[in-house]
Amino acid sequence: MAPSVAAEKSKAKVIREVVRAYSYVLMWMSISCSVILFNKWLLAYSGFPFPIALTLWHMGFCSFVGVLAVRVFRVVKSHNMTAREYMTRVFPIGLLYAGSLWLSNSSYLYLSVSFIQMTKSLMPGLVYASGVMLGTEKYSRGVTLNMLMIAFGVVICAMGELNLVVKGLVQQLTALGFEVAAADQQHLTTTPSNNNNNDAEQQQQQQQQQQQQQQQQQQQQQQHSST
């Protein structure tokens, strides 16, 4: 009896975790769809064609929530980065993401929501291609063929789009490029090998500073002894 009870409890726990995970996914998808449709309405139909201002509000709100989560409520653990680490690791990713968001919002002025979402299916292929070029992904013929099939499908959708505006298409594809660059930058800055290299650079800088301080102390001692 005991093993069966334990198995039932384990099964019930797994079911609860699955239901919880799918609930979060459905919630995220619902909120994401709502934000996309609201941005389309705001930029294209409500008389507010200002994607840069919308992007500024978006990034400002994300920064505000991030400060509250890390500094005030401490829901997320702080990494205690120095100013140099922040500028070299976090700032480039934020800048690329802001560029992607701005161009993507701008494309809502010219393209339909459905077509924009179709172009976003190119993201896995672009991330894979950039990863292969940077050496973070291994080349696979099967994966490459799958990505080419997805790209071919997007091309067919573009050819069948009735209200295709080239300016909006260029903006959306450029936004995808910025997003891929941000993903690559994030991957490179979070890999252990890159972190080890950064730690080694910091150690070298600290050693150089210590050597300079020792040289200055020796010079001061020599000056005192000469006087």
Tab-separated table of C-alpha atoms in Angstrom:
chain	number	residue	atom	x	y	z
A	1	MET	CA	0.000	0.000	0.000
A	2	ALA	CA	2.760	2.428	0.883
A	3	PRO	CA	4.477	2.340	-2.541
A	4	SER	CA	1.154	2.894	-4.330
A	5	VAL	CA	0.297	5.858	-2.105
A	6	ALA	CA	3.728	7.377	-2.722
A	7	ALA	CA	3.330	6.849	-6.473
A	8	GLU	CA	-0.081	8.501	-6.452
A	9	LYS	CA	1.278	11.479	-4.513
A	10	SER	CA	4.171	11.791	-6.950
A	11	LYS	CA	1.791	11.604	-9.912
A	12	ALA	CA	-0.488	14.229	-8.378
A	13	LYS	CA	2.509	16.506	-7.792
A	14	VAL	CA	3.591	16.157	-11.428
A	15	ILE	CA	0.066	16.960	-12.622
A	16	ARG	CA	-0.050	20.077	-10.430
A	17	GLU	CA	3.291	21.259	-11.819
A	18	VAL	CA	2.141	20.661	-15.396
A	19	VAL	CA	-1.119	22.549	-14.825
A	20	ARG	CA	0.786	25.366	-13.180
A	21	ALA	CA	3.300	25.596	-16.044
A	22	TYR	CA	0.592	25.601	-18.730
A	23	SER	CA	-1.356	28.214	-16.791
A	24	TYR	CA	1.671	30.500	-16.836
A	25	VAL	CA	2.154	29.881	-20.568
A	26	LEU	CA	-1.479	30.671	-21.358
A	27	MET	CA	-1.322	33.794	-19.203
A	28	TRP	CA	1.860	34.952	-20.945
A	29	MET	CA	0.378	34.298	-24.403
A	30	SER	CA	-2.821	36.163	-23.531
A	31	ILE	CA	-0.960	39.191	-22.204
A	32	SER	CA	1.423	39.157	-25.175
A	33	CYS	CA	-1.440	39.049	-27.697
A	34	SER	CA	-3.233	41.847	-25.866
A	35	VAL	CA	-0.135	44.064	-25.891
A	36	ILE	CA	0.471	43.422	-29.600
A	37	LEU	CA	-3.098	44.284	-30.573
A	38	PHE	CA	-3.096	47.342	-28.325
A	39	ASN	CA	0.167	48.608	-29.868
A	40	LYS	CA	-1.298	48.165	-33.361
A	41	TRP	CA	-4.422	50.089	-32.406
A	42	LEU	CA	-2.449	52.800	-30.613
A	43	LEU	CA	0.039	53.420	-33.417
A	44	ALA	CA	-2.115	52.885	-36.499
A	45	TYR	CA	-5.674	53.885	-35.586
A	46	SER	CA	-5.804	56.007	-32.432
A	47	GLY	CA	-3.924	58.996	-33.835
A	48	PHE	CA	-0.695	58.333	-31.906
A	49	PRO	CA	1.930	57.483	-34.580
A	50	PHE	CA	4.920	57.896	-32.269
A	51	PRO	CA	6.807	54.568	-31.942
A	52	ILE	CA	9.834	56.167	-30.271
A	53	ALA	CA	7.676	57.570	-27.462
A	54	LEU	CA	5.979	54.189	-27.059
A	55	THR	CA	9.373	52.486	-26.888
A	56	LEU	CA	10.535	55.019	-24.296
A	57	TRP	CA	7.520	54.278	-22.114
A	58	HIS	CA	8.103	50.552	-22.513
A	59	MET	CA	11.775	50.679	-21.532
A	60	GLY	CA	11.084	53.129	-18.699
A	61	PHE	CA	8.389	50.889	-17.234
A	62	CYS	CA	10.626	47.803	-17.513
A	63	SER	CA	13.460	49.657	-15.782
A	64	PHE	CA	11.117	50.834	-13.022
A	65	VAL	CA	9.808	47.308	-12.388
A	66	GLY	CA	13.361	45.949	-12.500
A	67	VAL	CA	14.540	48.419	-9.853
A	68	LEU	CA	11.580	47.551	-7.637
A	69	ALA	CA	12.162	43.803	-8.026
A	70	VAL	CA	15.927	43.979	-7.371
A	71	ARG	CA	16.511	46.952	-5.087
A	72	VAL	CA	13.246	47.430	-3.182
A	73	PHE	CA	11.407	44.123	-2.798
A	74	ARG	CA	14.518	41.989	-3.488
A	75	VAL	CA	12.538	39.389	-5.411
A	76	VAL	CA	15.539	38.939	-7.725
A	77	LYS	CA	19.060	38.695	-6.376
A	78	SER	CA	21.354	41.549	-7.324
A	79	HIS	CA	24.603	40.748	-9.137
A	80	ASN	CA	26.341	43.825	-7.652
A	81	MET	CA	27.942	44.784	-10.956
A	82	THR	CA	30.444	47.582	-11.192
A	83	ALA	CA	29.845	50.499	-13.530
A	84	ARG	CA	32.326	49.051	-16.024
A	85	GLU	CA	30.655	45.622	-15.980
A	86	TYR	CA	27.245	47.219	-16.397
A	87	MET	CA	28.371	49.273	-19.386
A	88	THR	CA	30.081	46.331	-21.088
A	89	ARG	CA	27.540	43.589	-20.340
A	90	VAL	CA	24.103	45.077	-19.718
A	91	PHE	CA	24.047	48.378	-21.605
A	92	PRO	CA	24.758	46.929	-25.110
A	93	ILE	CA	21.991	44.351	-24.679
A	94	GLY	CA	19.528	47.022	-23.549
A	95	LEU	CA	20.516	49.297	-26.430
A	96	LEU	CA	20.038	46.541	-29.016
A	97	TYR	CA	16.728	45.509	-27.483
A	98	ALA	CA	15.500	49.129	-27.492
A	99	GLY	CA	16.433	49.416	-31.187
A	100	SER	CA	14.568	46.215	-31.954
A	101	LEU	CA	11.512	47.390	-30.054
A	102	TRP	CA	11.514	50.783	-31.759
A	103	LEU	CA	11.747	49.354	-35.284
A	104	SER	CA	9.189	46.664	-34.521
A	105	ASN	CA	6.740	49.272	-33.218
A	106	SER	CA	7.410	51.404	-36.290
A	107	SER	CA	6.470	48.518	-38.578
A	108	TYR	CA	2.945	48.495	-37.078
A	109	LEU	CA	2.322	51.714	-38.998
A	110	TYR	CA	2.731	49.897	-42.331
A	111	LEU	CA	2.153	46.150	-41.868
A	112	SER	CA	-0.638	43.994	-40.532
A	113	VAL	CA	-0.312	42.263	-37.173
A	114	SER	CA	-0.618	38.807	-38.726
A	115	PHE	CA	2.184	39.457	-41.217
A	116	ILE	CA	4.486	40.856	-38.525
A	117	GLN	CA	3.950	37.753	-36.421
A	118	MET	CA	4.741	35.582	-39.449
A	119	THR	CA	8.055	37.348	-39.987
A	120	LYS	CA	8.974	36.688	-36.353
A	121	SER	CA	9.113	32.978	-37.192
A	122	LEU	CA	12.464	33.784	-38.819
A	123	MET	CA	14.004	34.362	-35.383
A	124	PRO	CA	15.104	30.746	-34.707
A	125	GLY	CA	16.820	30.571	-38.083
A	126	LEU	CA	18.566	33.908	-37.655
A	127	VAL	CA	19.718	32.999	-34.143
A	128	TYR	CA	20.967	29.634	-35.393
A	129	ALA	CA	22.828	31.191	-38.342
A	130	SER	CA	24.488	33.839	-36.182
A	131	GLY	CA	25.372	31.187	-33.599
A	132	VAL	CA	27.078	29.074	-36.251
A	133	MET	CA	29.047	32.094	-37.488
A	134	LEU	CA	30.100	33.047	-33.944
A	135	GLY	CA	30.939	29.468	-32.995
A	136	THR	CA	28.327	29.169	-30.245
A	137	GLU	CA	26.219	26.689	-32.259
A	138	LYS	CA	27.264	23.566	-34.151
A	139	TYR	CA	26.325	23.278	-37.808
A	140	SER	CA	23.710	20.622	-38.551
A	141	ARG	CA	22.381	19.841	-42.005
A	142	GLY	CA	18.977	18.799	-40.658
A	143	VAL	CA	18.542	21.974	-38.610
A	144	THR	CA	19.669	24.086	-41.563
A	145	LEU	CA	17.092	22.464	-43.859
A	146	ASN	CA	14.351	23.079	-41.298
A	147	MET	CA	15.310	26.744	-40.996
A	148	LEU	CA	15.369	27.119	-44.791
A	149	MET	CA	11.868	25.649	-44.987
A	150	ILE	CA	10.646	28.190	-42.429
A	151	ALA	CA	12.275	31.024	-44.377
A	152	PHE	CA	10.697	29.755	-47.596
A	153	GLY	CA	7.285	29.814	-45.919
A	154	VAL	CA	7.819	33.422	-44.816
A	155	VAL	CA	8.777	34.373	-48.384
A	156	ILE	CA	5.557	32.825	-49.671
A	157	CYS	CA	3.575	34.794	-47.065
A	158	ALA	CA	5.309	37.998	-48.142
A	159	MET	CA	4.471	37.330	-51.796
A	160	GLY	CA	0.829	36.747	-50.877
A	161	GLU	CA	0.521	39.831	-48.662
A	162	LEU	CA	-1.909	42.265	-50.284
A	163	ASN	CA	-0.902	45.393	-48.376
A	164	LEU	CA	2.855	44.858	-48.270
A	165	VAL	CA	4.830	48.050	-47.652
A	166	VAL	CA	8.550	47.713	-48.314
A	167	LYS	CA	9.475	50.311	-45.686
A	168	GLY	CA	7.612	48.412	-42.996
A	169	LEU	CA	9.146	45.112	-44.111
A	170	VAL	CA	12.663	46.566	-43.942
A	171	GLN	CA	11.958	47.962	-40.473
A	172	GLN	CA	10.650	44.616	-39.223
A	173	LEU	CA	13.584	42.636	-40.640
A	174	THR	CA	16.035	45.145	-39.169
A	175	ALA	CA	14.263	44.801	-35.820
A	176	LEU	CA	14.789	41.039	-36.013
A	177	GLY	CA	18.482	41.666	-36.710
A	178	PHE	CA	18.778	43.841	-33.610
A	179	GLU	CA	16.995	41.192	-31.544
A	180	VAL	CA	19.351	38.489	-32.804
A	181	ALA	CA	22.353	40.669	-31.950
A	182	ALA	CA	20.970	41.213	-28.437
A	183	ALA	CA	20.456	37.461	-27.987
A	184	ASP	CA	24.013	36.748	-29.164
A	185	GLN	CA	25.421	39.424	-26.871
A	186	GLN	CA	23.491	37.983	-23.942
A	187	HIS	CA	24.697	34.471	-24.746
A	188	LEU	CA	28.309	35.570	-25.040
A	189	THR	CA	28.251	37.518	-21.785
A	190	THR	CA	26.657	34.687	-19.801
A	191	THR	CA	28.780	31.768	-21.020
A	192	PRO	CA	31.272	30.440	-18.442
A	193	SER	CA	34.242	30.795	-20.773
A	194	ASN	CA	33.496	34.442	-21.403
A	195	ASN	CA	32.971	35.078	-17.694
A	196	ASN	CA	36.302	33.423	-16.977
A	197	ASN	CA	37.966	35.680	-19.533
A	198	ASN	CA	36.376	38.733	-17.917
A	199	ASP	CA	37.542	37.574	-14.499
A	200	ALA	CA	41.057	37.106	-15.859
A	201	GLU	CA	40.987	40.619	-17.319
A	202	GLN	CA	39.873	42.030	-13.986
A	203	GLN	CA	42.658	40.165	-12.194
A	204	GLN	CA	45.200	41.528	-14.653
A	205	GLN	CA	43.909	45.048	-14.128
A	206	GLN	CA	44.087	44.618	-10.363
A	207	GLN	CA	47.652	43.313	-10.632
A	208	GLN	CA	48.622	46.261	-12.823
A	209	GLN	CA	47.094	48.685	-10.326
A	210	GLN	CA	48.956	47.005	-7.474
A	211	GLN	CA	52.218	47.194	-9.421
A	212	GLN	CA	51.646	50.882	-10.129
A	213	GLN	CA	50.929	51.526	-6.467
A	214	GLN	CA	54.098	49.662	-5.457
A	215	GLN	CA	56.146	51.667	-7.965
A	216	GLN	CA	54.701	54.913	-6.629
A	217	GLN	CA	55.513	53.870	-3.059
A	218	GLN	CA	59.070	52.977	-4.054
A	219	GLN	CA	59.492	56.336	-5.773
A	220	GLN	CA	58.210	58.142	-2.700
A	221	GLN	CA	60.580	56.176	-0.462
A	222	GLN	CA	63.507	57.030	-2.751
A	223	GLN	CA	62.587	60.704	-2.669
A	224	HIS	CA	62.400	60.661	1.161
A	225	SER	CA	65.732	58.895	1.424
A	226	SER	CA	67.426	61.339	-0.948
A	227	THR	CA	66.154	64.331	1.058
